[in-house]
PDB file of C-alpha atoms in Angstrom:
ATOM      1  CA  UNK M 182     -43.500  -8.059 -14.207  1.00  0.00           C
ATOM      2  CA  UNK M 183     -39.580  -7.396 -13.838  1.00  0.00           C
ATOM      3  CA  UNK M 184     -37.906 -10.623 -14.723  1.00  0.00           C
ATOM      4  CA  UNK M 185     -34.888  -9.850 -12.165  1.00  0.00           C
ATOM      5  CA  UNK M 186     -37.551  -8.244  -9.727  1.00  0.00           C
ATOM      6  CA  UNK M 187     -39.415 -11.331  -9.457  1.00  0.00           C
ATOM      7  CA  UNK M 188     -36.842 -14.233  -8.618  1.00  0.00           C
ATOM      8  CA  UNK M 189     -36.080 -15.083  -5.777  1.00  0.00           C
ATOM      9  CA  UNK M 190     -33.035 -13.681  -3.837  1.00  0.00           C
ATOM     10  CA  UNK M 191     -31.965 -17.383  -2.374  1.00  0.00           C
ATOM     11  CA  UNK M 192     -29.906 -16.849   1.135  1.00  0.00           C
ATOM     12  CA  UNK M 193     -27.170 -19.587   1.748  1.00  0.00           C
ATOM     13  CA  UNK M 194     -26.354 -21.050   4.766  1.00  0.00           C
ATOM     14  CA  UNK M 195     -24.579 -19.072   6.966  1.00  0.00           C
ATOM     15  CA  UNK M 196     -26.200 -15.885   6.244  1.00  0.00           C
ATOM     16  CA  UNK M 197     -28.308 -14.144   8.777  1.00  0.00           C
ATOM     17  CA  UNK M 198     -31.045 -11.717   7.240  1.00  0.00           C
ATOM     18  CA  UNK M 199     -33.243  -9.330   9.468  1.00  0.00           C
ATOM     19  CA  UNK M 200     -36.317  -7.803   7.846  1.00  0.00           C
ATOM     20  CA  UNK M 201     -37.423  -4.651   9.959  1.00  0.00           C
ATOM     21  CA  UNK M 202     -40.095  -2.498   8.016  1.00  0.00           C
ATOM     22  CA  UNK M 203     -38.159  -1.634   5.300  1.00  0.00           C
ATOM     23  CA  UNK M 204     -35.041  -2.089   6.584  1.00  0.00           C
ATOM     24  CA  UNK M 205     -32.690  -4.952   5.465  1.00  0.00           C
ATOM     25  CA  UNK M 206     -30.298  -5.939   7.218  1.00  0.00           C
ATOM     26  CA  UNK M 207     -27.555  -9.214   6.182  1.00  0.00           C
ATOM     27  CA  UNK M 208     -24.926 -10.240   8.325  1.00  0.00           C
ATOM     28  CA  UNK M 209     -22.404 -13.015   7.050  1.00  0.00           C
ATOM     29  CA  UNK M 210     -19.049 -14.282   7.315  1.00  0.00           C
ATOM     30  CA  UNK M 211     -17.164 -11.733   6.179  1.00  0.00           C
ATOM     31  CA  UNK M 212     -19.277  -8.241   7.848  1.00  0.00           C
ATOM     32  CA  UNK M 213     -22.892  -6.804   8.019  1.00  0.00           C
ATOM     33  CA  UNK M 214     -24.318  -4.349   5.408  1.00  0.00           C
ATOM     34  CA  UNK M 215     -27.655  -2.697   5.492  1.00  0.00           C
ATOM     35  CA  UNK M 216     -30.239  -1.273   3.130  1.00  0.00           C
ATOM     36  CA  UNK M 217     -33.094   0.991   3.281  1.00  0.00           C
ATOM     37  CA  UNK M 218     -35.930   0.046   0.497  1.00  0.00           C
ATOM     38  CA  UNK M 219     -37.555   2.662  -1.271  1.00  0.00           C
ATOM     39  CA  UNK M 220     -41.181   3.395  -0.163  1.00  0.00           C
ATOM     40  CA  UNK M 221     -43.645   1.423  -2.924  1.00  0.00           C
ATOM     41  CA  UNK M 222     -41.145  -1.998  -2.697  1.00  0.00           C
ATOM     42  CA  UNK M 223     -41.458  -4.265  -0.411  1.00  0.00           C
ATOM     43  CA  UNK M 224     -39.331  -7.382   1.128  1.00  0.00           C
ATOM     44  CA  UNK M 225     -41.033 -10.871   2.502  1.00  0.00           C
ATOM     45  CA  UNK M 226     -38.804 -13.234   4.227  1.00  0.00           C
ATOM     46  CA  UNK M 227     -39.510 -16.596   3.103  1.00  0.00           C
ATOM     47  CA  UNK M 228     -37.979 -20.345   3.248  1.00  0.00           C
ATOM     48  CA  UNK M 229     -34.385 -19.850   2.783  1.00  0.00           C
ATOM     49  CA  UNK M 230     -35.220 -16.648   0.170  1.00  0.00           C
ATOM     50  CA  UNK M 231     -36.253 -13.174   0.403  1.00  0.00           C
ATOM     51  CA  UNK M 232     -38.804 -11.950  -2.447  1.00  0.00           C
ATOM     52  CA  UNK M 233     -39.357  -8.272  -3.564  1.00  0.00           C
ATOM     53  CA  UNK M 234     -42.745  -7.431  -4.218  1.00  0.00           C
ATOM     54  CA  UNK M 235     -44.299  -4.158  -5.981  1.00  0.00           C
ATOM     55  CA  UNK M 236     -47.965  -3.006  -5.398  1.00  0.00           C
ATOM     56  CA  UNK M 237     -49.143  -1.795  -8.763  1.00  0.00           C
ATOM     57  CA  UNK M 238     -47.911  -1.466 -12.413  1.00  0.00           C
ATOM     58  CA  UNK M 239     -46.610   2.332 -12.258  1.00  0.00           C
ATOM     59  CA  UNK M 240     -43.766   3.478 -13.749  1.00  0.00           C
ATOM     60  CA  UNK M 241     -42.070   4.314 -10.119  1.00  0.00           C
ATOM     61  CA  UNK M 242     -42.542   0.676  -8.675  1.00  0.00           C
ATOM     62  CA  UNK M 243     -41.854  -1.069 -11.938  1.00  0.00           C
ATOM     63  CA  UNK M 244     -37.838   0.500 -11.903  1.00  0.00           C
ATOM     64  CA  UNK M 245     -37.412   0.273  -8.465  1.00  0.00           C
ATOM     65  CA  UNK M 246     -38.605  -3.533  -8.355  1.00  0.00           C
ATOM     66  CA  UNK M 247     -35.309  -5.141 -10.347  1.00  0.00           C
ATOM     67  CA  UNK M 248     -33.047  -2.393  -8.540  1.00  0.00           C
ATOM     68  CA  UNK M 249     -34.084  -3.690  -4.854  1.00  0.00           C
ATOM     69  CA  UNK M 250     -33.882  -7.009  -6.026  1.00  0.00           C
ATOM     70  CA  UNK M 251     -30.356  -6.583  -7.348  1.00  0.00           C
ATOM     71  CA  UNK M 252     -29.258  -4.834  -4.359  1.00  0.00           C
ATOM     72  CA  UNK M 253     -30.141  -6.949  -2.129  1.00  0.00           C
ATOM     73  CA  UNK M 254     -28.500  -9.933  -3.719  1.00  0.00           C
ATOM     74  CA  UNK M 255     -25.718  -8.213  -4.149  1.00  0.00           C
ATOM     75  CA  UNK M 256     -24.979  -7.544  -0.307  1.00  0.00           C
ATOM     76  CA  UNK M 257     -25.670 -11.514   0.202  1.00  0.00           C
ATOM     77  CA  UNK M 258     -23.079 -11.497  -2.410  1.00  0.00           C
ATOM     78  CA  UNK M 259     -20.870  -9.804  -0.576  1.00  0.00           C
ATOM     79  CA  UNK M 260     -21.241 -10.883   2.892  1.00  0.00           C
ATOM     80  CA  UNK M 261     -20.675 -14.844   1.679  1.00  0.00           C
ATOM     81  CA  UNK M 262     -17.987 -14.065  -1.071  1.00  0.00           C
ATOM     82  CA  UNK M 263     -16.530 -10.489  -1.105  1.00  0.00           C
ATOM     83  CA  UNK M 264     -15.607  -8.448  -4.309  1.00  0.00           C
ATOM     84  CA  UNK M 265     -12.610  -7.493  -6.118  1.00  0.00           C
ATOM     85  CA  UNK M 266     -11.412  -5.159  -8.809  1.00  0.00           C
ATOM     86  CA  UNK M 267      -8.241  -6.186 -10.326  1.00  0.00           C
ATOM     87  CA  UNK M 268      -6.054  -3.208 -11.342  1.00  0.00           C
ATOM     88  CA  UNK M 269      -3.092  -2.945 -13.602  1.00  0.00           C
ATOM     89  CA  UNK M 270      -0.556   0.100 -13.988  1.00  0.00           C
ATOM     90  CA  UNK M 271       1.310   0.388 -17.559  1.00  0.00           C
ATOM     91  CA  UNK M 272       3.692   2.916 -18.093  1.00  0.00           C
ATOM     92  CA  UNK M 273       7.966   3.541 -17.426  1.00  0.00           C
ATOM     93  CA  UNK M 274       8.392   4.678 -14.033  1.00  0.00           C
ATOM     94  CA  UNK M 275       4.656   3.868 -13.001  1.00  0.00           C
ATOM     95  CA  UNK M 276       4.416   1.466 -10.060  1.00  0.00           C
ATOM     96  CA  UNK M 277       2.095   0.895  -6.022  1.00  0.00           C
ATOM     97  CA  UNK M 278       3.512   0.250  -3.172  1.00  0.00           C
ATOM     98  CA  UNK M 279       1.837  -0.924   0.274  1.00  0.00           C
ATOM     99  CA  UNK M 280       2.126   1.558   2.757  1.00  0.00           C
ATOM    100  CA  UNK M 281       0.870  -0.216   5.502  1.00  0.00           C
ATOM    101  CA  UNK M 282      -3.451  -0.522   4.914  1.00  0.00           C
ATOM    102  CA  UNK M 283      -3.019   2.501   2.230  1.00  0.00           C
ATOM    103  CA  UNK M 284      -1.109   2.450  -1.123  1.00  0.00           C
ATOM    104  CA  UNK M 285       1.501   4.976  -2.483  1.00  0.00           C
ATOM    105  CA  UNK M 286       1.435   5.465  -6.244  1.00  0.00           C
ATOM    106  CA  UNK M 287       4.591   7.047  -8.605  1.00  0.00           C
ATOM    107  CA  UNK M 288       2.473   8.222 -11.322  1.00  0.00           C
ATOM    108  CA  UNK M 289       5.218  10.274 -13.244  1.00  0.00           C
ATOM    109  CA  UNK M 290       3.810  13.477 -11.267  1.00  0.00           C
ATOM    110  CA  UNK M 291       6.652  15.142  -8.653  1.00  0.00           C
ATOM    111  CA  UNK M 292       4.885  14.180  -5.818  1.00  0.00           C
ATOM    112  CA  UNK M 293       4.018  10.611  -4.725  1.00  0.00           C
ATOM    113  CA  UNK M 294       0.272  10.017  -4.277  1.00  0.00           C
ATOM    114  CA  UNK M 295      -1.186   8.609  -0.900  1.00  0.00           C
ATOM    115  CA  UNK M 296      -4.665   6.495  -0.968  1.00  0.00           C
ATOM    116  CA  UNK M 297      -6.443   5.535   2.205  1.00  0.00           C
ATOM    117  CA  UNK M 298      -8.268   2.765   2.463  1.00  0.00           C
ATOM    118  CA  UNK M 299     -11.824   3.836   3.549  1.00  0.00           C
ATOM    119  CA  UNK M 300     -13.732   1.720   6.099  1.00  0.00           C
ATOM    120  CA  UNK M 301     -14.572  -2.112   4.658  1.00  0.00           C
ATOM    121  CA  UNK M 302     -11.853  -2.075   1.426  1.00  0.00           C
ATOM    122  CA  UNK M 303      -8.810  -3.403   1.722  1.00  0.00           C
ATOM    123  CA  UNK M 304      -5.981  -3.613  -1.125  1.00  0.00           C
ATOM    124  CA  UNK M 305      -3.546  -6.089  -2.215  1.00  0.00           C
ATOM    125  CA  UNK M 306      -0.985  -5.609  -3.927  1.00  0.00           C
ATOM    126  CA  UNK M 307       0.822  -8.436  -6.236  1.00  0.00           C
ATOM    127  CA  UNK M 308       3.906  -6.545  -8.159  1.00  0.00           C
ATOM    128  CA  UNK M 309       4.899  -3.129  -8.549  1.00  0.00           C
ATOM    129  CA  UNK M 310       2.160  -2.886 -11.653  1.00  0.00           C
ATOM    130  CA  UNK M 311      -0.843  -4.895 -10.183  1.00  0.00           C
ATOM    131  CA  UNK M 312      -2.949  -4.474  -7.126  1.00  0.00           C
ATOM    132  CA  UNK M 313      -6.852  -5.209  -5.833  1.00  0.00           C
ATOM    133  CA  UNK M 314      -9.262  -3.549  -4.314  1.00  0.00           C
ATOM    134  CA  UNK M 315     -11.630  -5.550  -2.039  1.00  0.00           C
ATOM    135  CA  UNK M 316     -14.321  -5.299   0.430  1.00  0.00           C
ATOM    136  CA  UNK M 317     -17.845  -6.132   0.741  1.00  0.00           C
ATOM    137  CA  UNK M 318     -19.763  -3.642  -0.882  1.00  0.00           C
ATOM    138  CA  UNK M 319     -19.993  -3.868  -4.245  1.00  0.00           C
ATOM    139  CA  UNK M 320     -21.040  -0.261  -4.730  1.00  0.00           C
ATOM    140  CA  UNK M 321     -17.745   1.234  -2.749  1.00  0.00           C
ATOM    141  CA  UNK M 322     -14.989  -1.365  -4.197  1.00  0.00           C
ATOM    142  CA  UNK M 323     -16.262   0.063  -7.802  1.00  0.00           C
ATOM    143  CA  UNK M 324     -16.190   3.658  -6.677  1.00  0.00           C
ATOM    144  CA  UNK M 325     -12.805   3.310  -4.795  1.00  0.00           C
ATOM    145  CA  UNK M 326     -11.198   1.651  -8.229  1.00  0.00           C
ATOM    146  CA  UNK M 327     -12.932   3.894 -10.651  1.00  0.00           C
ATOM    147  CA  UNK M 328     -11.219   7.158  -8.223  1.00  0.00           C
ATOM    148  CA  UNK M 329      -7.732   5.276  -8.330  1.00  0.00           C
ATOM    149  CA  UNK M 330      -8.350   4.798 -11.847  1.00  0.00           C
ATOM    150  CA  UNK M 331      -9.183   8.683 -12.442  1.00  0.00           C
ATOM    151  CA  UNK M 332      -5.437   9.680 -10.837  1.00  0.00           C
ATOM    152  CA  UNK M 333      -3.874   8.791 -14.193  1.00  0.00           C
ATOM    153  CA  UNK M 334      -6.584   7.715 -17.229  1.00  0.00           C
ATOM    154  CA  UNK M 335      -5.039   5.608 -19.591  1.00  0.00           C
ATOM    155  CA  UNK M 336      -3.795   7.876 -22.449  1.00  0.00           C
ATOM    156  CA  UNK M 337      -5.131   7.063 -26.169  1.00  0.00           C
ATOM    157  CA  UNK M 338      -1.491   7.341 -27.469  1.00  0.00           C
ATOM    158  CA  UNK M 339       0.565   5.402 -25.488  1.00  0.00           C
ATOM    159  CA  UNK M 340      -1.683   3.791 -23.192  1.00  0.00           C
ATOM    160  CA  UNK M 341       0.147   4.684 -19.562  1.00  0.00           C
ATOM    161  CA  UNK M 342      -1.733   4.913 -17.011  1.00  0.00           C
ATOM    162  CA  UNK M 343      -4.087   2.947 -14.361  1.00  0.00           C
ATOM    163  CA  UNK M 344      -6.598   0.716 -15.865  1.00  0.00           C
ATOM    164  CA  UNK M 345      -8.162  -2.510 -14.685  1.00  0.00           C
ATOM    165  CA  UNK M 346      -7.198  -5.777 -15.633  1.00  0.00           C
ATOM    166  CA  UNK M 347      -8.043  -6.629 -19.319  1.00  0.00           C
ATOM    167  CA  UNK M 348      -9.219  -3.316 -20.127  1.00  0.00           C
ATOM    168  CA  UNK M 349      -8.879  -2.703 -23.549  1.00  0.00           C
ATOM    169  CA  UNK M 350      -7.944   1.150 -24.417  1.00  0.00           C
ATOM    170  CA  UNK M 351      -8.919   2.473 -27.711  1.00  0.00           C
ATOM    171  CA  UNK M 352      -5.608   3.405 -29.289  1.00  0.00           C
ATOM    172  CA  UNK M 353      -5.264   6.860 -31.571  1.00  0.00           C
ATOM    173  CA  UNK M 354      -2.568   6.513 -34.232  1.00  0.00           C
ATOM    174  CA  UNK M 355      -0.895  10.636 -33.994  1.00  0.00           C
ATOM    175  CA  UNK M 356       0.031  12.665 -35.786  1.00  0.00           C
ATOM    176  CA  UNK M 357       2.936  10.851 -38.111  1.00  0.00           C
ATOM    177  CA  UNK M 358      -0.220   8.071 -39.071  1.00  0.00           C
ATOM    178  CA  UNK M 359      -1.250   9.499 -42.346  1.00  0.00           C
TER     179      UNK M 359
END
């Protein structure tokens, strides 16, 4: 049996979930997300909990068991508490400003670069070098920061670039380190 797979996904007060074949739906204070289990899994709402269930020992159901399970906790997650990647820019020149819902980066390229905030992420920004993504999907906030991260990786030399906060970068020495 999956140890994550088989606890309990606990639902807190203030949380509405709606089971519908195997469709999840959670609804909190701060939005709604959905979910669509995969075909062998399925969800029983309980007292105050949800459970995932598997119907045999294959291979299939076994990965899929601990992946529903984390899912779905992670959209109660989301709904009662939000998520947040905390970003840092490092480099001369190198700084985000608001523009409104979006953010402008000077990234040492000629051009500024625009980034729109997609539906359900909203940033923050504290100081010309540090800024947040949020939003309640723990799936997009990652993907948003990882593509703000890819407009300038932090170089091995120097270590410009976007990175998130307390990243360590592996540092090369060059070419006068002998």
């Amino acid at each position: 049996m999956s140890r994550i797979g088989r606890l309990p996904v606990s639902i807190p007060s203030g949380v509405d979930v709606n089971v519908t074949g195997q469709d999840v739906t959670v609804k909190g204070p701060k939005g709604e997300l959905s979910l669509t289990v995969v075909q062998p899994i399925t969800v029983e709402l309980g007292e105050g909990n949800l459970e995932v269930k598997r119907p045999d020992d294959e291979r299939d159901s076994r990965s899929r068991h601990g992946l529903t399970r984390s899912l779905i906790n992670n959209m109660v997650l989301g709904v009662t508490e939000g998520y947040e990647k905390k970003m840092e820019i490092h480099g001369t020149g190198y700084r985000v400003a608001a523009k409104g819902s979006d953010l402008e980066f000077s990234l040492g390229y000629s051009h500024p670069i625009l980034i729109q905030a997609p539906a359900g992420i909203s940033f923050a920004v504290e100081n010309p070098t540090r800024f947040s993504v949020q939003g309640i999907d723990k799936q997009l906030v990652g993907e948003v920061a990882a593509n703000i991260r890819k407009l300038r990786k932090p170089d091995p030399y120097k270590g410009k670039g976007v990175r998130y906060a307390g990243e360590q970068i592996r540092r090369k020495v060059g070419k006068a380190g002998k």
